[in-house]
Short mmCIF file of the C-alpha atoms (twelve columns), coordinates in Angstrom:
data_MODEL
# 
_entry.id   MODEL 
# 
loop_
_atom_site.group_PDB 
_atom_site.id 
_atom_site.type_symbol 
_atom_site.label_atom_id 
_atom_site.label_alt_id 
_atom_site.label_comp_id 
_atom_site.label_asym_id 
_atom_site.label_seq_id 
_atom_site.Cartn_x 
_atom_site.Cartn_y 
_atom_site.Cartn_z 
_atom_site.pdbx_PDB_model_num 
ATOM 1   C CA . MET A 1   86.128 34.600 -100.669 1 
ATOM 2   C CA . ASN A 2   85.818 33.090 -104.154 1 
ATOM 3   C CA . MET A 3   84.811 34.924 -107.330 1 
ATOM 4   C CA . LEU A 4   81.195 33.782 -107.089 1 
ATOM 5   C CA . ASP A 5   80.927 35.226 -103.587 1 
ATOM 6   C CA . ILE A 6   82.404 38.538 -104.778 1 
ATOM 7   C CA . LEU A 7   79.886 38.804 -107.593 1 
ATOM 8   C CA . HIS A 8   77.026 38.275 -105.143 1 
ATOM 9   C CA . HIS A 9   78.384 40.727 -102.574 1 
ATOM 10  C CA . PRO A 10  76.151 43.829 -102.109 1 
ATOM 11  C CA . LEU A 11  79.170 46.137 -102.526 1 
ATOM 12  C CA . TRP A 12  79.830 44.673 -105.987 1 
ATOM 13  C CA . ALA A 13  76.209 45.233 -106.996 1 
ATOM 14  C CA . PHE A 14  76.380 48.835 -105.742 1 
ATOM 15  C CA . CYS A 15  79.655 49.538 -107.586 1 
ATOM 16  C CA . ALA A 16  78.325 47.987 -110.788 1 
ATOM 17  C CA . ALA A 17  75.154 50.066 -110.611 1 
ATOM 18  C CA . LEU A 18  77.130 53.241 -109.884 1 
ATOM 19  C CA . LEU A 19  79.496 52.591 -112.789 1 
ATOM 20  C CA . ALA A 20  76.563 51.953 -115.106 1 
ATOM 21  C CA . LEU A 21  74.990 55.246 -114.032 1 
ATOM 22  C CA . VAL A 22  78.228 57.166 -114.635 1 
ATOM 23  C CA . VAL A 23  78.604 55.631 -118.086 1 
ATOM 24  C CA . ARG A 24  74.982 56.444 -118.938 1 
ATOM 25  C CA . LEU A 25  75.474 60.073 -117.912 1 
ATOM 26  C CA . GLN A 26  78.707 60.343 -119.889 1 
ATOM 27  C CA . ARG A 27  77.253 58.805 -123.029 1 
ATOM 28  C CA . ARG A 28  74.358 61.228 -123.229 1 
ATOM 29  C CA . GLY A 29  76.577 63.672 -125.118 1 
ATOM 30  C CA . ARG A 30  76.556 67.434 -125.161 1 
ATOM 31  C CA . TRP A 31  73.460 67.985 -127.351 1 
ATOM 32  C CA . ASP A 32  69.914 67.119 -126.371 1 
ATOM 33  C CA . PRO A 33  67.393 66.690 -129.228 1 
ATOM 34  C CA . LYS A 34  64.529 67.384 -126.833 1 
ATOM 35  C CA . ALA A 35  65.987 70.806 -126.057 1 
ATOM 36  C CA . CYS A 36  66.262 71.661 -129.767 1 
ATOM 37  C CA . ASN A 37  63.187 73.558 -130.948 1 
ATOM 38  C CA . VAL A 38  63.917 73.295 -134.687 1 
ATOM 39  C CA . ARG A 39  60.710 72.477 -136.551 1 
ATOM 40  C CA . LEU A 40  60.542 70.545 -139.822 1 
ATOM 41  C CA . LYS A 41  57.027 71.472 -140.919 1 
ATOM 42  C CA . GLY A 42  56.973 71.534 -144.720 1 
ATOM 43  C CA . LYS A 43  60.164 69.468 -144.912 1 
ATOM 44  C CA . THR A 44  60.492 65.941 -146.293 1 
ATOM 45  C CA . ALA A 45  62.922 63.352 -144.941 1 
ATOM 46  C CA . VAL A 46  63.913 59.838 -146.003 1 
ATOM 47  C CA . VAL A 47  65.402 57.480 -143.416 1 
ATOM 48  C CA . THR A 48  66.668 54.051 -144.487 1 
ATOM 49  C CA . GLY A 49  66.351 51.144 -142.099 1 
ATOM 50  C CA . ALA A 50  63.715 53.078 -140.177 1 
ATOM 51  C CA . ASN A 51  61.759 50.069 -138.930 1 
ATOM 52  C CA . THR A 52  64.032 49.382 -135.957 1 
ATOM 53  C CA . GLY A 53  66.886 50.592 -133.782 1 
ATOM 54  C CA . ILE A 54  68.590 53.902 -134.459 1 
ATOM 55  C CA . GLY A 55  66.699 54.515 -137.697 1 
ATOM 56  C CA . LYS A 56  63.304 54.296 -136.012 1 
ATOM 57  C CA . PHE A 57  64.280 56.871 -133.391 1 
ATOM 58  C CA . ILE A 58  65.672 59.209 -136.048 1 
ATOM 59  C CA . ALA A 59  62.404 58.960 -137.970 1 
ATOM 60  C CA . LEU A 60  60.395 59.463 -134.773 1 
ATOM 61  C CA . ASP A 61  62.332 62.645 -133.967 1 
ATOM 62  C CA . PHE A 62  61.700 64.044 -137.460 1 
ATOM 63  C CA . ALA A 63  58.028 63.144 -137.163 1 
ATOM 64  C CA . ARG A 64  57.728 64.948 -133.843 1 
ATOM 65  C CA . ARG A 65  59.212 68.038 -135.504 1 
ATOM 66  C CA . GLY A 66  56.413 67.960 -138.075 1 
ATOM 67  C CA . ALA A 67  58.278 66.558 -141.090 1 
ATOM 68  C CA . ARG A 68  56.848 64.392 -143.824 1 
ATOM 69  C CA . VAL A 69  58.853 61.219 -143.153 1 
ATOM 70  C CA . ILE A 70  59.414 58.355 -145.563 1 
ATOM 71  C CA . LEU A 71  60.494 55.102 -143.947 1 
ATOM 72  C CA . ALA A 72  62.699 53.221 -146.392 1 
ATOM 73  C CA . CYS A 73  62.522 49.595 -145.224 1 
ATOM 74  C CA . ARG A 74  63.088 46.121 -146.621 1 
ATOM 75  C CA . SER A 75  60.344 44.355 -144.635 1 
ATOM 76  C CA . GLU A 76  56.754 45.430 -145.205 1 
ATOM 77  C CA . ALA A 77  55.556 43.861 -141.948 1 
ATOM 78  C CA . ARG A 78  58.232 45.467 -139.755 1 
ATOM 79  C CA . GLY A 79  57.995 48.724 -141.681 1 
ATOM 80  C CA . THR A 80  54.230 48.894 -141.193 1 
ATOM 81  C CA . ALA A 81  54.589 48.241 -137.465 1 
ATOM 82  C CA . ALA A 82  57.174 51.054 -137.198 1 
ATOM 83  C CA . LEU A 83  54.950 53.399 -139.228 1 
ATOM 84  C CA . GLU A 84  51.990 52.838 -136.922 1 
ATOM 85  C CA . GLU A 85  54.158 53.308 -133.824 1 
ATOM 86  C CA . ILE A 86  55.730 56.535 -135.103 1 
ATOM 87  C CA . ARG A 87  52.348 57.966 -136.121 1 
ATOM 88  C CA . GLU A 88  50.922 57.173 -132.693 1 
ATOM 89  C CA . LYS A 89  53.848 58.519 -130.664 1 
ATOM 90  C CA . SER A 90  54.371 61.671 -132.745 1 
ATOM 91  C CA . GLY A 91  50.770 62.532 -133.546 1 
ATOM 92  C CA . ASN A 92  51.963 63.077 -137.120 1 
ATOM 93  C CA . SER A 93  50.004 61.212 -139.797 1 
ATOM 94  C CA . ASP A 94  52.313 62.289 -142.627 1 
ATOM 95  C CA . ILE A 95  54.526 59.204 -142.231 1 
ATOM 96  C CA . HIS A 96  54.858 56.798 -145.150 1 
ATOM 97  C CA . LEU A 97  56.434 53.433 -145.871 1 
ATOM 98  C CA . ARG A 98  58.330 52.706 -149.085 1 
ATOM 99  C CA . LEU A 99  59.996 49.336 -149.608 1 
ATOM 100 C CA . VAL A 100 63.603 48.997 -150.719 1 
ATOM 101 C CA . ASP A 101 66.301 46.330 -150.492 1 
ATOM 102 C CA . LEU A 102 69.581 48.239 -150.524 1 
ATOM 103 C CA . SER A 103 71.543 45.111 -151.443 1 
ATOM 104 C CA . ILE A 104 69.757 44.947 -154.824 1 
ATOM 105 C CA . LEU A 105 70.544 47.865 -157.112 1 
ATOM 106 C CA . ASP A 106 67.357 47.501 -159.167 1 
ATOM 107 C CA . SER A 107 65.352 47.765 -155.950 1 
ATOM 108 C CA . VAL A 108 67.207 50.984 -155.118 1 
ATOM 109 C CA . ARG A 109 66.455 52.343 -158.587 1 
ATOM 110 C CA . GLU A 110 62.751 51.506 -158.269 1 
ATOM 111 C CA . PHE A 111 62.588 53.143 -154.861 1 
ATOM 112 C CA . ALA A 112 64.325 56.291 -156.080 1 
ATOM 113 C CA . LYS A 113 62.078 56.433 -159.162 1 
ATOM 114 C CA . ARG A 114 58.992 56.361 -156.974 1 
ATOM 115 C CA . ILE A 115 60.361 59.089 -154.695 1 
ATOM 116 C CA . LEU A 116 61.128 61.297 -157.687 1 
ATOM 117 C CA . GLU A 117 57.630 60.727 -159.078 1 
ATOM 118 C CA . GLU A 118 55.769 61.306 -155.801 1 
ATOM 119 C CA . GLU A 119 57.795 63.884 -153.897 1 
ATOM 120 C CA . LYS A 120 58.097 67.543 -154.793 1 
ATOM 121 C CA . ALA A 121 61.041 68.068 -152.450 1 
ATOM 122 C CA . LEU A 122 63.563 66.200 -150.286 1 
ATOM 123 C CA . HIS A 123 65.362 68.070 -147.525 1 
ATOM 124 C CA . ILE A 124 66.932 65.310 -145.437 1 
ATOM 125 C CA . LEU A 125 68.334 61.912 -146.401 1 
ATOM 126 C CA . VAL A 126 69.672 59.680 -143.639 1 
ATOM 127 C CA . ASN A 127 71.573 56.603 -144.821 1 
ATOM 128 C CA . ASN A 128 71.143 54.539 -141.673 1 
ATOM 129 C CA . ALA A 129 70.507 50.931 -142.771 1 
ATOM 130 C CA . GLY A 130 73.394 48.531 -142.350 1 
ATOM 131 C CA . VAL A 131 74.412 44.950 -141.596 1 
ATOM 132 C CA . SER A 132 77.363 43.325 -139.861 1 
ATOM 133 C CA . GLY A 133 78.640 39.769 -139.679 1 
ATOM 134 C CA . LEU A 134 76.981 38.481 -142.848 1 
ATOM 135 C CA . PRO A 135 78.552 35.334 -144.299 1 
ATOM 136 C CA . ARG A 136 79.839 35.508 -147.849 1 
ATOM 137 C CA . GLN A 137 76.944 36.294 -150.201 1 
ATOM 138 C CA . ILE A 138 77.244 37.600 -153.753 1 
ATOM 139 C CA . THR A 139 74.247 39.524 -155.060 1 
ATOM 140 C CA . LYS A 140 72.808 39.222 -158.557 1 
ATOM 141 C CA . ASP A 141 74.761 42.393 -159.366 1 
ATOM 142 C CA . GLY A 142 77.987 40.509 -158.599 1 
ATOM 143 C CA . LEU A 143 78.602 42.460 -155.387 1 
ATOM 144 C CA . ASP A 144 79.362 41.365 -151.864 1 
ATOM 145 C CA . ALA A 145 76.074 41.615 -149.948 1 
ATOM 146 C CA . SER A 146 77.548 43.567 -147.032 1 
ATOM 147 C CA . PHE A 147 79.175 46.095 -149.332 1 
ATOM 148 C CA . ALA A 148 75.975 46.397 -151.361 1 
ATOM 149 C CA . THR A 149 73.819 46.964 -148.273 1 
ATOM 150 C CA . ASN A 150 76.152 49.219 -146.312 1 
ATOM 151 C CA . HIS A 151 77.763 51.241 -149.061 1 
ATOM 152 C CA . LEU A 152 76.936 50.721 -152.725 1 
ATOM 153 C CA . GLY A 153 73.153 50.676 -152.273 1 
ATOM 154 C CA . PRO A 154 73.162 53.880 -150.194 1 
ATOM 155 C CA . PHE A 155 75.716 55.393 -152.594 1 
ATOM 156 C CA . LEU A 156 73.397 54.763 -155.556 1 
ATOM 157 C CA . LEU A 157 70.325 55.955 -153.663 1 
ATOM 158 C CA . THR A 158 72.025 59.200 -152.673 1 
ATOM 159 C CA . ASN A 159 73.170 59.937 -156.198 1 
ATOM 160 C CA . LEU A 160 69.759 59.189 -157.703 1 
ATOM 161 C CA . LEU A 161 68.110 61.647 -155.297 1 
ATOM 162 C CA . LEU A 162 70.711 64.400 -155.600 1 
ATOM 163 C CA . ASP A 163 68.928 66.508 -158.214 1 
ATOM 164 C CA . LEU A 164 65.767 66.566 -156.117 1 
ATOM 165 C CA . MET A 165 67.768 67.557 -153.060 1 
ATOM 166 C CA . LYS A 166 69.536 70.326 -154.969 1 
ATOM 167 C CA . ARG A 167 66.165 71.725 -156.024 1 
ATOM 168 C CA . SER A 168 65.053 71.536 -152.387 1 
ATOM 169 C CA . ALA A 169 68.162 73.204 -150.929 1 
ATOM 170 C CA . PRO A 170 69.116 73.817 -148.238 1 
ATOM 171 C CA . ALA A 171 69.222 70.064 -147.740 1 
ATOM 172 C CA . ARG A 172 71.307 67.641 -145.710 1 
ATOM 173 C CA . ILE A 173 72.666 64.141 -146.288 1 
ATOM 174 C CA . VAL A 174 73.706 62.169 -143.203 1 
ATOM 175 C CA . THR A 175 75.451 58.806 -143.502 1 
ATOM 176 C CA . LEU A 176 75.959 56.570 -140.491 1 
ATOM 177 C CA . SER A 177 79.510 55.257 -140.372 1 
ATOM 178 C CA . SER A 178 81.364 53.948 -137.327 1 
ATOM 179 C CA . VAL A 179 84.531 54.459 -135.334 1 
ATOM 180 C CA . ASN A 180 85.293 50.946 -136.614 1 
ATOM 181 C CA . HIS A 181 86.209 52.539 -139.954 1 
ATOM 182 C CA . LYS A 182 89.676 52.989 -138.422 1 
ATOM 183 C CA . LYS A 183 90.133 49.216 -138.647 1 
ATOM 184 C CA . GLY A 184 89.024 49.148 -142.288 1 
ATOM 185 C CA . HIS A 185 91.117 48.967 -145.452 1 
ATOM 186 C CA . VAL A 186 90.532 49.922 -149.073 1 
ATOM 187 C CA . ASP A 187 90.782 47.125 -151.603 1 
ATOM 188 C CA . PHE A 188 88.491 47.519 -154.597 1 
ATOM 189 C CA . ALA A 189 88.362 43.731 -154.957 1 
ATOM 190 C CA . HIS A 190 86.313 43.757 -151.754 1 
ATOM 191 C CA . PHE A 191 83.313 45.056 -153.689 1 
ATOM 192 C CA . HIS A 192 83.055 41.676 -155.434 1 
ATOM 193 C CA . GLY A 193 83.685 39.604 -152.303 1 
ATOM 194 C CA . GLU A 194 87.371 38.992 -152.974 1 
ATOM 195 C CA . ASN A 195 90.219 39.230 -150.415 1 
ATOM 196 C CA . LEU A 196 87.715 39.409 -147.560 1 
ATOM 197 C CA . THR A 197 87.700 37.687 -144.174 1 
ATOM 198 C CA . TYR A 198 84.118 36.900 -143.222 1 
ATOM 199 C CA . TYR A 199 84.235 36.980 -139.442 1 
ATOM 200 C CA . MET A 200 82.233 39.227 -137.129 1 
ATOM 201 C CA . ASP A 201 82.896 42.909 -137.998 1 
ATOM 202 C CA . LYS A 202 85.772 42.434 -140.450 1 
ATOM 203 C CA . VAL A 203 83.787 43.286 -143.603 1 
ATOM 204 C CA . TYR A 204 81.648 45.857 -141.792 1 
ATOM 205 C CA . ASN A 205 84.759 47.862 -140.893 1 
ATOM 206 C CA . HIS A 206 85.778 48.163 -144.552 1 
ATOM 207 C CA . THR A 207 82.302 49.310 -145.595 1 
ATOM 208 C CA . LYS A 208 82.237 51.989 -142.904 1 
ATOM 209 C CA . LEU A 209 85.556 53.380 -144.168 1 
ATOM 210 C CA . HIS A 210 84.144 53.643 -147.686 1 
ATOM 211 C CA . ASN A 211 81.108 55.472 -146.257 1 
ATOM 212 C CA . ILE A 212 83.288 58.303 -144.979 1 
ATOM 213 C CA . ILE A 213 85.591 58.408 -148.004 1 
ATOM 214 C CA . CYS A 214 82.720 58.754 -150.482 1 
ATOM 215 C CA . THR A 215 80.750 61.127 -148.262 1 
ATOM 216 C CA . ASN A 216 83.746 63.468 -148.171 1 
ATOM 217 C CA . GLU A 217 84.101 63.337 -151.953 1 
ATOM 218 C CA . LEU A 218 80.363 63.888 -152.378 1 
ATOM 219 C CA . ALA A 219 80.586 66.958 -150.145 1 
ATOM 220 C CA . ARG A 220 83.384 68.315 -152.328 1 
ATOM 221 C CA . ARG A 221 81.294 67.817 -155.461 1 
ATOM 222 C CA . LEU A 222 78.252 69.452 -153.865 1 
ATOM 223 C CA . ARG A 223 79.932 72.686 -152.823 1 
ATOM 224 C CA . GLY A 224 77.837 75.669 -153.749 1 
ATOM 225 C CA . THR A 225 74.629 73.669 -154.215 1 
ATOM 226 C CA . GLY A 226 73.202 74.178 -150.733 1 
ATOM 227 C CA . VAL A 227 73.304 70.427 -150.066 1 
ATOM 228 C CA . THR A 228 75.615 69.227 -147.296 1 
ATOM 229 C CA . ALA A 229 76.927 65.707 -146.711 1 
ATOM 230 C CA . ASN A 230 78.412 64.454 -143.463 1 
ATOM 231 C CA . SER A 231 79.106 61.129 -141.772 1 
ATOM 232 C CA . VAL A 232 78.568 60.241 -138.134 1 
ATOM 233 C CA . HIS A 233 79.540 57.672 -135.530 1 
ATOM 234 C CA . PRO A 234 76.449 56.791 -133.468 1 
ATOM 235 C CA . GLY A 235 78.439 55.255 -130.615 1 
ATOM 236 C CA . ILE A 236 78.469 51.699 -129.351 1 
ATOM 237 C CA . VAL A 237 74.768 50.969 -129.468 1 
ATOM 238 C CA . LEU A 238 72.730 48.008 -128.324 1 
ATOM 239 C CA . THR A 239 70.838 47.180 -131.532 1 
ATOM 240 C CA . LYS A 240 70.050 44.144 -133.673 1 
ATOM 241 C CA . VAL A 241 72.992 44.812 -135.989 1 
ATOM 242 C CA . LEU A 242 74.815 41.804 -134.466 1 
ATOM 243 C CA . ARG A 243 72.056 39.325 -135.304 1 
ATOM 244 C CA . HIS A 244 74.411 37.467 -137.674 1 
ATOM 245 C CA . TYR A 245 77.148 37.020 -135.045 1 
ATOM 246 C CA . PRO A 246 77.716 33.763 -133.112 1 
ATOM 247 C CA . LEU A 247 75.231 33.235 -130.271 1 
ATOM 248 C CA . MET A 248 77.885 33.451 -127.533 1 
ATOM 249 C CA . VAL A 249 79.169 36.768 -128.883 1 
ATOM 250 C CA . ARG A 250 75.634 38.158 -128.979 1 
ATOM 251 C CA . CYS A 251 74.948 37.042 -125.413 1 
ATOM 252 C CA . ILE A 252 78.114 38.656 -124.087 1 
ATOM 253 C CA . PHE A 253 77.514 41.830 -126.090 1 
ATOM 254 C CA . ASN A 254 73.920 42.103 -124.878 1 
ATOM 255 C CA . PHE A 255 74.904 41.535 -121.250 1 
ATOM 256 C CA . ILE A 256 77.650 44.159 -121.275 1 
ATOM 257 C CA . GLY A 257 75.615 46.434 -123.488 1 
ATOM 258 C CA . PHE A 258 72.673 46.445 -121.087 1 
ATOM 259 C CA . LEU A 259 74.897 48.169 -118.524 1 
ATOM 260 C CA . PHE A 260 77.262 50.272 -120.569 1 
ATOM 261 C CA . PHE A 261 76.227 50.763 -124.209 1 
ATOM 262 C CA . LYS A 262 73.944 53.370 -125.687 1 
ATOM 263 C CA . SER A 263 70.315 52.632 -126.307 1 
ATOM 264 C CA . PRO A 264 69.082 53.033 -129.903 1 
ATOM 265 C CA . GLU A 265 67.448 56.320 -128.871 1 
ATOM 266 C CA . GLU A 266 70.763 57.618 -127.550 1 
ATOM 267 C CA . GLY A 267 72.538 56.298 -130.633 1 
ATOM 268 C CA . ALA A 268 70.261 58.391 -132.860 1 
ATOM 269 C CA . VAL A 269 71.403 61.693 -131.329 1 
ATOM 270 C CA . SER A 270 74.494 62.378 -133.472 1 
ATOM 271 C CA . SER A 271 72.538 61.735 -136.686 1 
ATOM 272 C CA . ILE A 272 69.675 63.994 -135.590 1 
ATOM 273 C CA . TYR A 273 72.211 66.663 -134.669 1 
ATOM 274 C CA . CYS A 274 73.713 66.594 -138.164 1 
ATOM 275 C CA . ALA A 275 70.285 66.557 -139.795 1 
ATOM 276 C CA . VAL A 276 68.458 69.333 -137.936 1 
ATOM 277 C CA . ALA A 277 70.644 71.381 -135.585 1 
ATOM 278 C CA . GLU A 278 71.259 75.036 -136.385 1 
ATOM 279 C CA . ASP A 279 74.872 74.495 -135.258 1 
ATOM 280 C CA . THR A 280 75.515 72.181 -138.227 1 
ATOM 281 C CA . GLU A 281 73.960 74.377 -140.889 1 
ATOM 282 C CA . GLY A 282 76.379 74.737 -143.800 1 
ATOM 283 C CA . ILE A 283 78.903 72.265 -142.375 1 
ATOM 284 C CA . THR A 284 79.855 69.640 -144.957 1 
ATOM 285 C CA . GLY A 285 82.417 66.933 -145.587 1 
ATOM 286 C CA . LYS A 286 82.928 66.310 -141.876 1 
ATOM 287 C CA . TYR A 287 82.829 63.367 -139.482 1 
ATOM 288 C CA . PHE A 288 80.955 63.680 -136.189 1 
ATOM 289 C CA . ASP A 289 81.596 61.551 -133.127 1 
ATOM 290 C CA . SER A 290 78.823 60.051 -131.003 1 
ATOM 291 C CA . ASP A 291 78.872 63.070 -128.653 1 
ATOM 292 C CA . CYS A 292 78.149 65.357 -131.638 1 
ATOM 293 C CA . SER A 293 81.692 66.748 -131.693 1 
ATOM 294 C CA . LEU A 294 83.708 67.201 -134.886 1 
ATOM 295 C CA . VAL A 295 86.613 64.740 -135.001 1 
ATOM 296 C CA . LEU A 296 89.109 63.641 -137.600 1 
ATOM 297 C CA . PRO A 297 88.474 60.263 -139.228 1 
ATOM 298 C CA . SER A 298 91.369 57.951 -140.123 1 
ATOM 299 C CA . PRO A 299 94.116 59.158 -142.516 1 
ATOM 300 C CA . LEU A 300 92.706 56.956 -145.306 1 
ATOM 301 C CA . ALA A 301 89.340 58.663 -144.947 1 
ATOM 302 C CA . ARG A 302 91.035 62.048 -145.433 1 
ATOM 303 C CA . ASP A 303 92.964 61.181 -148.612 1 
ATOM 304 C CA . PRO A 304 91.422 63.287 -151.436 1 
ATOM 305 C CA . ALA A 305 93.066 61.294 -154.242 1 
ATOM 306 C CA . LEU A 306 91.743 58.048 -152.819 1 
ATOM 307 C CA . ALA A 307 88.315 59.644 -152.365 1 
ATOM 308 C CA . ALA A 308 88.096 60.656 -156.026 1 
ATOM 309 C CA . LYS A 309 89.175 57.182 -157.143 1 
ATOM 310 C CA . ASP A 310 86.782 55.428 -154.757 1 
ATOM 311 C CA . PHE A 311 83.848 57.596 -155.805 1 
ATOM 312 C CA . GLU A 312 84.498 56.947 -159.503 1 
ATOM 313 C CA . MET A 313 84.768 53.204 -158.854 1 
ATOM 314 C CA . CYS A 314 81.427 53.228 -157.020 1 
ATOM 315 C CA . GLU A 315 79.851 55.182 -159.858 1 
ATOM 316 C CA . ARG A 316 80.953 52.513 -162.349 1 
ATOM 317 C CA . LEU A 317 79.758 49.668 -160.143 1 
ATOM 318 C CA . THR A 318 76.312 51.188 -159.650 1 
ATOM 319 C CA . SER A 319 75.758 52.449 -163.180 1 
ATOM 320 C CA . LYS A 320 73.199 50.579 -165.250 1 
ATOM 321 C CA . LEU A 321 74.918 49.360 -168.388 1 
# 
């Protein structure tokens, strides 16, 4: 019997289906958002990259809980489509679209300015938007585009909204990182596109490490304010984040992912857990795995001296001279 015959054998199909079912059951995690009765009526939340994938399901969950939800998106067309879908599915009309390109610092400043002018409070900020596999691109701010989108843009946005969040406390900041941060390294030349290998997730991994490092330092600085800051790993999720990868890689990933990876809805669970669960109230400066458990990030992510230095570097890079 050759390999082609084996693949077409009914026993193989049964085993593959059974394995897929087991993986799906295992990946559901220990916390179910649908079983959580926390309401967000009177609360305001901002979710970046909310027009698709994980971000859209996070925003939809908040909307179903009665929150005023602001979708922070780059594309007006895709953002409008997501807004209409979330309003329809949640029955909540208090959903709003605000445009922002996180790779452009002036765009982040304009977005934050509008939020500060229009919103009386901000209780939840989810830094979800991200890219992977981008070729080398240097923004008008002199920054690598991946680092600007994944880290420096969200870093600036968070800091610009901090005073509003402090006035709204208790409030929560959730930043999506990745288990891939363990393959990342810290080299401050990376911010400007130097010493980088632009292939698949190489740059992405570095940005995700910086996410955790700066989130931990932010949590330290926010102690006593009533604002918490945590980072999460959503799991291996079948989303459009690989759209910049080679076609063959995307095909293989999508085929395997269809059977074994989390859906975007499942990938949103750990972020929702950090943002709304009573269990996470008051917890700050931590890293949550995709099953909503507290885990230790890499040693680099736990280095307080490096965190202080990284945070100060990001402050300088995002300051308007």
